């Protein structure tokens, strides 16, 4: 359902953020919200659970090494290998469809390089490992790889700047009544004060964006995203592109 065009339908089912996924059992208009990860395997698992089916998603063998609490130290601390790790979390912004094939393509390209490992780790499931690595956001904003053959691969990550705790508060801010928004804003301020490092910087963007939504109305985020998209399509410096991309990603939560 395109909620900009079908506002009455989306309002009827309490949709306030996008994308929202709801399950409707046979013959019923009583829906159940899907809050799981946004990838095929989890959606299929949810459908099987709710619908009593047993459908399996066929997946091709991956060249990406999966890290866990058990093997992360052994892999990352290997003195004979360089390791690129993608720390991810199944958030609402999870990964745009173009990202996973890109990372898989990089892993395939480097699988014959004995001294290079391309890996990933679920930072929600293995919080201890992520915290030890001082991961404050779901993904690194930008990584440049260069192999011995001189092939340069540039990876732009789509979820840079996202802070899970603030994302949850923003959802609450968007869904709450006008009278209660100021209270949620105060809680966002408190949460930002707790942040450190790069997350502190991202937190300030969340805070400013929330304040602008309070002062300029609920359409602020949508209009600002469109403005930033327009700027990003032009020829601008890499630093400015990173800055605007961070802001655009964070505004997507509103």
mmCIF file of C-alpha atoms in Angstrom:
data_model
loop_
_atom_site.group_PDB
_atom_site.id
_atom_site.type_symbol
_atom_site.label_atom_id
_atom_site.label_comp_id
_atom_site.label_asym_id
_atom_site.label_seq_id
_atom_site.Cartn_x
_atom_site.Cartn_y
_atom_site.Cartn_z
ATOM 1 C CA UNK A 1 0.000 0.000 0.000
ATOM 2 C CA UNK A 2 1.392 3.419 -1.002
ATOM 3 C CA UNK A 3 0.584 5.387 2.156
ATOM 4 C CA UNK A 4 1.010 8.832 0.609
ATOM 5 C CA UNK A 5 -1.795 7.987 -1.806
ATOM 6 C CA UNK A 6 -3.896 5.747 0.465
ATOM 7 C CA UNK A 7 -3.750 7.655 3.757
ATOM 8 C CA UNK A 8 -7.100 6.343 5.023
ATOM 9 C CA UNK A 9 -6.032 2.688 4.726
ATOM 10 C CA UNK A 10 -2.708 3.258 6.472
ATOM 11 C CA UNK A 11 -4.380 5.302 9.213
ATOM 12 C CA UNK A 12 -6.964 2.547 9.731
ATOM 13 C CA UNK A 13 -4.225 0.039 10.516
ATOM 14 C CA UNK A 14 -2.091 2.392 12.621
ATOM 15 C CA UNK A 15 0.781 2.674 10.161
ATOM 16 C CA UNK A 16 3.049 5.567 11.184
ATOM 17 C CA UNK A 17 6.475 4.493 9.914
ATOM 18 C CA UNK A 18 7.694 3.020 6.655
ATOM 19 C CA UNK A 19 8.093 0.330 5.644
ATOM 20 C CA UNK A 20 5.579 -1.375 7.986
ATOM 21 C CA UNK A 21 4.698 -5.039 7.443
ATOM 22 C CA UNK A 22 1.473 -6.505 8.825
ATOM 23 C CA UNK A 23 0.093 -10.045 8.705
ATOM 24 C CA UNK A 24 -3.621 -10.659 8.060
ATOM 25 C CA UNK A 25 -4.856 -14.202 8.820
ATOM 26 C CA UNK A 26 -7.386 -15.836 6.524
ATOM 27 C CA UNK A 27 -10.741 -14.068 6.560
ATOM 28 C CA UNK A 28 -9.691 -11.452 9.123
ATOM 29 C CA UNK A 29 -8.933 -7.732 9.149
ATOM 30 C CA UNK A 30 -7.219 -8.018 12.537
ATOM 31 C CA UNK A 31 -3.553 -7.588 11.721
ATOM 32 C CA UNK A 32 -0.334 -8.561 13.476
ATOM 33 C CA UNK A 33 2.729 -6.390 12.977
ATOM 34 C CA UNK A 34 5.919 -8.033 11.748
ATOM 35 C CA UNK A 35 8.927 -6.685 13.673
ATOM 36 C CA UNK A 36 11.573 -9.161 12.547
ATOM 37 C CA UNK A 37 14.635 -8.702 10.302
ATOM 38 C CA UNK A 38 13.926 -7.548 6.752
ATOM 39 C CA UNK A 39 15.435 -10.404 4.789
ATOM 40 C CA UNK A 40 13.992 -13.391 2.968
ATOM 41 C CA UNK A 41 14.845 -16.102 5.483
ATOM 42 C CA UNK A 42 13.231 -14.326 8.459
ATOM 43 C CA UNK A 43 10.135 -13.356 6.485
ATOM 44 C CA UNK A 44 9.741 -16.968 5.326
ATOM 45 C CA UNK A 45 10.155 -18.207 8.897
ATOM 46 C CA UNK A 46 7.457 -15.775 10.059
ATOM 47 C CA UNK A 47 5.082 -16.850 7.270
ATOM 48 C CA UNK A 48 5.636 -20.520 8.041
ATOM 49 C CA UNK A 49 4.969 -19.908 11.725
ATOM 50 C CA UNK A 50 1.805 -17.875 11.194
ATOM 51 C CA UNK A 51 0.423 -19.726 8.184
ATOM 52 C CA UNK A 52 1.318 -23.298 9.078
ATOM 53 C CA UNK A 53 3.429 -23.746 5.953
ATOM 54 C CA UNK A 54 6.912 -25.187 5.564
ATOM 55 C CA UNK A 55 8.544 -23.239 2.734
ATOM 56 C CA UNK A 56 12.345 -23.083 2.552
ATOM 57 C CA UNK A 57 14.330 -20.289 0.903
ATOM 58 C CA UNK A 58 17.051 -21.666 -1.348
ATOM 59 C CA UNK A 59 20.349 -19.870 -0.737
ATOM 60 C CA UNK A 60 23.597 -20.138 -2.667
ATOM 61 C CA UNK A 61 26.794 -20.972 -0.766
ATOM 62 C CA UNK A 62 28.363 -17.803 0.637
ATOM 63 C CA UNK A 63 32.004 -16.755 0.519
ATOM 64 C CA UNK A 64 31.487 -14.526 3.595
ATOM 65 C CA UNK A 65 32.793 -16.030 6.828
ATOM 66 C CA UNK A 66 30.243 -15.800 9.644
ATOM 67 C CA UNK A 67 31.771 -14.700 12.946
ATOM 68 C CA UNK A 68 30.405 -15.637 16.374
ATOM 69 C CA UNK A 69 31.578 -15.402 19.965
ATOM 70 C CA UNK A 70 33.344 -18.731 19.507
ATOM 71 C CA UNK A 71 35.472 -17.926 16.461
ATOM 72 C CA UNK A 72 35.831 -14.120 16.265
ATOM 73 C CA UNK A 73 39.077 -13.812 18.255
ATOM 74 C CA UNK A 74 40.714 -16.662 16.369
ATOM 75 C CA UNK A 75 39.841 -15.139 12.985
ATOM 76 C CA UNK A 76 40.413 -11.441 13.674
ATOM 77 C CA UNK A 77 43.613 -11.848 15.705
ATOM 78 C CA UNK A 78 45.294 -14.129 13.171
ATOM 79 C CA UNK A 79 48.645 -12.422 12.519
ATOM 80 C CA UNK A 80 48.860 -13.927 9.055
ATOM 81 C CA UNK A 81 45.567 -12.508 7.748
ATOM 82 C CA UNK A 82 43.889 -9.165 7.185
ATOM 83 C CA UNK A 83 40.181 -9.242 8.012
ATOM 84 C CA UNK A 84 37.312 -7.057 6.819
ATOM 85 C CA UNK A 85 34.310 -7.405 9.142
ATOM 86 C CA UNK A 86 30.794 -6.143 8.456
ATOM 87 C CA UNK A 87 29.043 -5.579 11.800
ATOM 88 C CA UNK A 88 25.309 -5.533 11.124
ATOM 89 C CA UNK A 89 22.028 -5.538 13.009
ATOM 90 C CA UNK A 90 18.577 -6.547 11.731
ATOM 91 C CA UNK A 91 17.119 -3.074 12.189
ATOM 92 C CA UNK A 92 14.257 -1.584 10.191
ATOM 93 C CA UNK A 93 16.824 0.009 7.908
ATOM 94 C CA UNK A 94 18.716 -3.302 7.810
ATOM 95 C CA UNK A 95 20.321 -3.351 4.335
ATOM 96 C CA UNK A 96 19.042 -2.191 0.994
ATOM 97 C CA UNK A 97 18.776 -5.131 -1.432
ATOM 98 C CA UNK A 98 21.837 -3.935 -3.346
ATOM 99 C CA UNK A 99 24.191 -4.236 -0.375
ATOM 100 C CA UNK A 100 24.218 -7.981 0.302
ATOM 101 C CA UNK A 101 25.155 -8.954 -3.275
ATOM 102 C CA UNK A 102 27.857 -6.264 -3.207
ATOM 103 C CA UNK A 103 29.457 -7.648 -0.057
ATOM 104 C CA UNK A 104 29.128 -11.202 -1.390
ATOM 105 C CA UNK A 105 30.817 -10.103 -4.625
ATOM 106 C CA UNK A 106 33.747 -8.692 -2.655
ATOM 107 C CA UNK A 107 34.014 -11.917 -0.639
ATOM 108 C CA UNK A 108 34.033 -13.996 -3.834
ATOM 109 C CA UNK A 109 36.723 -11.799 -5.374
ATOM 110 C CA UNK A 110 38.995 -12.249 -2.360
ATOM 111 C CA UNK A 111 38.369 -15.924 -1.568
ATOM 112 C CA UNK A 112 41.535 -16.963 -3.440
ATOM 113 C CA UNK A 113 43.639 -14.501 -1.426
ATOM 114 C CA UNK A 114 44.897 -16.672 1.403
ATOM 115 C CA UNK A 115 45.851 -13.737 3.609
ATOM 116 C CA UNK A 116 42.523 -11.844 3.372
ATOM 117 C CA UNK A 117 39.242 -12.786 5.079
ATOM 118 C CA UNK A 118 35.869 -11.177 4.344
ATOM 119 C CA UNK A 119 33.515 -11.766 7.271
ATOM 120 C CA UNK A 120 30.396 -10.505 9.004
ATOM 121 C CA UNK A 121 28.901 -10.582 12.473
ATOM 122 C CA UNK A 122 25.362 -10.086 13.805
ATOM 123 C CA UNK A 123 25.985 -7.312 16.352
ATOM 124 C CA UNK A 124 22.569 -7.830 17.957
ATOM 125 C CA UNK A 125 23.077 -11.550 18.506
ATOM 126 C CA UNK A 126 26.735 -11.278 19.555
ATOM 127 C CA UNK A 127 26.734 -8.021 21.498
ATOM 128 C CA UNK A 128 29.806 -9.031 23.495
ATOM 129 C CA UNK A 129 31.951 -9.240 20.359
ATOM 130 C CA UNK A 130 30.580 -6.003 18.897
ATOM 131 C CA UNK A 131 31.128 -4.100 22.141
ATOM 132 C CA UNK A 132 34.681 -5.420 22.387
ATOM 133 C CA UNK A 133 35.270 -4.031 18.901
ATOM 134 C CA UNK A 134 33.768 -0.679 19.987
ATOM 135 C CA UNK A 135 31.055 -0.862 17.322
ATOM 136 C CA UNK A 136 28.647 2.003 17.940
ATOM 137 C CA UNK A 137 26.746 1.888 14.654
ATOM 138 C CA UNK A 138 25.427 -1.013 12.604
ATOM 139 C CA UNK A 139 27.898 -0.608 9.770
ATOM 140 C CA UNK A 140 31.068 1.216 8.847
ATOM 141 C CA UNK A 141 30.306 4.301 6.776
ATOM 142 C CA UNK A 142 32.819 3.637 4.020
ATOM 143 C CA UNK A 143 35.587 1.122 3.338
ATOM 144 C CA UNK A 144 38.215 1.099 0.601
ATOM 145 C CA UNK A 145 39.748 -2.247 -0.340
ATOM 146 C CA UNK A 146 42.859 -2.620 -2.451
ATOM 147 C CA UNK A 147 44.204 -6.027 -3.404
ATOM 148 C CA UNK A 148 47.718 -6.872 -4.644
ATOM 149 C CA UNK A 149 46.506 -6.894 -8.267
ATOM 150 C CA UNK A 150 45.600 -3.223 -7.969
ATOM 151 C CA UNK A 151 41.815 -3.666 -8.123
ATOM 152 C CA UNK A 152 40.070 -0.935 -6.145
ATOM 153 C CA UNK A 153 36.624 -1.681 -4.743
ATOM 154 C CA UNK A 154 34.649 1.075 -3.046
ATOM 155 C CA UNK A 155 31.782 0.027 -0.787
ATOM 156 C CA UNK A 156 29.178 2.567 0.272
ATOM 157 C CA UNK A 157 27.130 1.348 3.220
ATOM 158 C CA UNK A 158 23.468 2.253 3.459
ATOM 159 C CA UNK A 159 22.873 2.156 7.198
ATOM 160 C CA UNK A 160 25.697 4.419 8.371
ATOM 161 C CA UNK A 161 24.859 6.662 11.300
ATOM 162 C CA UNK A 162 22.041 4.578 12.734
ATOM 163 C CA UNK A 163 21.945 4.217 16.546
ATOM 164 C CA UNK A 164 19.483 1.507 17.594
ATOM 165 C CA UNK A 165 18.459 3.058 20.929
ATOM 166 C CA UNK A 166 17.706 6.408 19.295
ATOM 167 C CA UNK A 167 15.895 4.758 16.395
ATOM 168 C CA UNK A 168 13.503 3.140 18.880
ATOM 169 C CA UNK A 169 12.844 6.484 20.567
ATOM 170 C CA UNK A 170 12.261 8.192 17.211
ATOM 171 C CA UNK A 171 9.615 5.595 16.347
ATOM 172 C CA UNK A 172 7.936 6.376 19.644
ATOM 173 C CA UNK A 173 8.212 10.114 18.933
ATOM 174 C CA UNK A 174 6.572 9.711 15.511
ATOM 175 C CA UNK A 175 3.753 7.530 16.847
ATOM 176 C CA UNK A 176 2.902 9.595 19.929
ATOM 177 C CA UNK A 177 0.441 12.482 20.189
ATOM 178 C CA UNK A 178 1.486 16.121 19.783
ATOM 179 C CA UNK A 179 1.123 16.691 23.525
ATOM 180 C CA UNK A 180 3.526 13.850 24.377
ATOM 181 C CA UNK A 181 6.216 14.534 21.757
ATOM 182 C CA UNK A 182 8.066 16.976 24.041
ATOM 183 C CA UNK A 183 8.386 14.233 26.678
ATOM 184 C CA UNK A 184 9.888 11.789 24.167
ATOM 185 C CA UNK A 185 12.209 14.559 22.926
ATOM 186 C CA UNK A 186 13.544 14.931 26.491
ATOM 187 C CA UNK A 187 14.239 11.200 26.608
ATOM 188 C CA UNK A 188 16.132 11.462 23.314
ATOM 189 C CA UNK A 189 18.217 14.271 24.851
ATOM 190 C CA UNK A 190 19.024 12.026 27.827
ATOM 191 C CA UNK A 191 19.989 9.124 25.580
ATOM 192 C CA UNK A 192 22.286 11.307 23.462
ATOM 193 C CA UNK A 193 24.115 12.411 26.622
ATOM 194 C CA UNK A 194 25.022 8.774 27.318
ATOM 195 C CA UNK A 195 26.622 8.217 23.907
ATOM 196 C CA UNK A 196 30.341 8.276 23.216
ATOM 197 C CA UNK A 197 32.609 8.446 20.186
ATOM 198 C CA UNK A 198 31.069 8.508 16.730
ATOM 199 C CA UNK A 199 27.645 7.658 18.150
ATOM 200 C CA UNK A 200 27.710 10.980 20.010
ATOM 201 C CA UNK A 201 28.046 12.767 16.671
ATOM 202 C CA UNK A 202 25.157 10.793 15.191
ATOM 203 C CA UNK A 203 23.121 11.445 18.323
ATOM 204 C CA UNK A 204 23.388 15.185 17.774
ATOM 205 C CA UNK A 205 21.913 14.727 14.292
ATOM 206 C CA UNK A 206 19.023 12.740 15.778
ATOM 207 C CA UNK A 207 18.485 15.478 18.350
ATOM 208 C CA UNK A 208 18.523 18.323 15.826
ATOM 209 C CA UNK A 209 16.223 16.404 13.469
ATOM 210 C CA UNK A 210 13.737 15.730 16.280
ATOM 211 C CA UNK A 211 13.782 19.387 17.291
ATOM 212 C CA UNK A 212 13.131 20.451 13.685
ATOM 213 C CA UNK A 213 10.202 18.024 13.487
ATOM 214 C CA UNK A 214 8.777 19.583 16.637
ATOM 215 C CA UNK A 215 9.165 23.112 15.337
ATOM 216 C CA UNK A 216 8.467 22.634 11.617
ATOM 217 C CA UNK A 217 5.878 19.862 11.642
ATOM 218 C CA UNK A 218 5.664 16.209 10.642
ATOM 219 C CA UNK A 219 6.472 16.923 6.971
ATOM 220 C CA UNK A 220 9.935 18.248 7.828
ATOM 221 C CA UNK A 221 11.743 14.885 7.575
ATOM 222 C CA UNK A 222 10.228 13.960 4.216
ATOM 223 C CA UNK A 223 11.001 17.358 2.681
ATOM 224 C CA UNK A 224 14.534 17.378 4.070
ATOM 225 C CA UNK A 225 15.249 13.878 2.725
ATOM 226 C CA UNK A 226 14.141 14.982 -0.733
ATOM 227 C CA UNK A 227 16.376 18.054 -0.491
ATOM 228 C CA UNK A 228 19.365 15.940 0.552
ATOM 229 C CA UNK A 229 18.734 13.419 -2.223
ATOM 230 C CA UNK A 230 18.765 16.266 -4.723
ATOM 231 C CA UNK A 231 22.092 17.540 -3.374
ATOM 232 C CA UNK A 232 23.641 14.055 -3.365
ATOM 233 C CA UNK A 233 22.844 13.654 -7.053
ATOM 234 C CA UNK A 234 25.117 16.602 -7.797
ATOM 235 C CA UNK A 235 28.903 16.693 -7.861
ATOM 236 C CA UNK A 236 29.944 17.395 -4.265
ATOM 237 C CA UNK A 237 32.980 16.571 -2.143
ATOM 238 C CA UNK A 238 33.261 13.134 -0.519
ATOM 239 C CA UNK A 239 33.123 14.643 2.969
ATOM 240 C CA UNK A 240 29.916 16.514 2.176
ATOM 241 C CA UNK A 241 28.411 13.412 0.585
ATOM 242 C CA UNK A 242 29.171 11.419 3.748
ATOM 243 C CA UNK A 243 27.689 14.155 5.938
ATOM 244 C CA UNK A 244 24.477 14.389 3.911
ATOM 245 C CA UNK A 245 24.148 10.597 3.654
ATOM 246 C CA UNK A 246 24.389 10.264 7.438
ATOM 247 C CA UNK A 247 21.680 12.881 7.883
ATOM 248 C CA UNK A 248 19.446 11.278 5.238
ATOM 249 C CA UNK A 249 19.794 7.834 6.848
ATOM 250 C CA UNK A 250 18.878 9.180 10.274
ATOM 251 C CA UNK A 251 15.933 11.196 8.918
ATOM 252 C CA UNK A 252 14.549 7.974 7.409
ATOM 253 C CA UNK A 253 13.510 6.941 10.913
ATOM 254 C CA UNK A 254 11.055 9.854 11.174
#
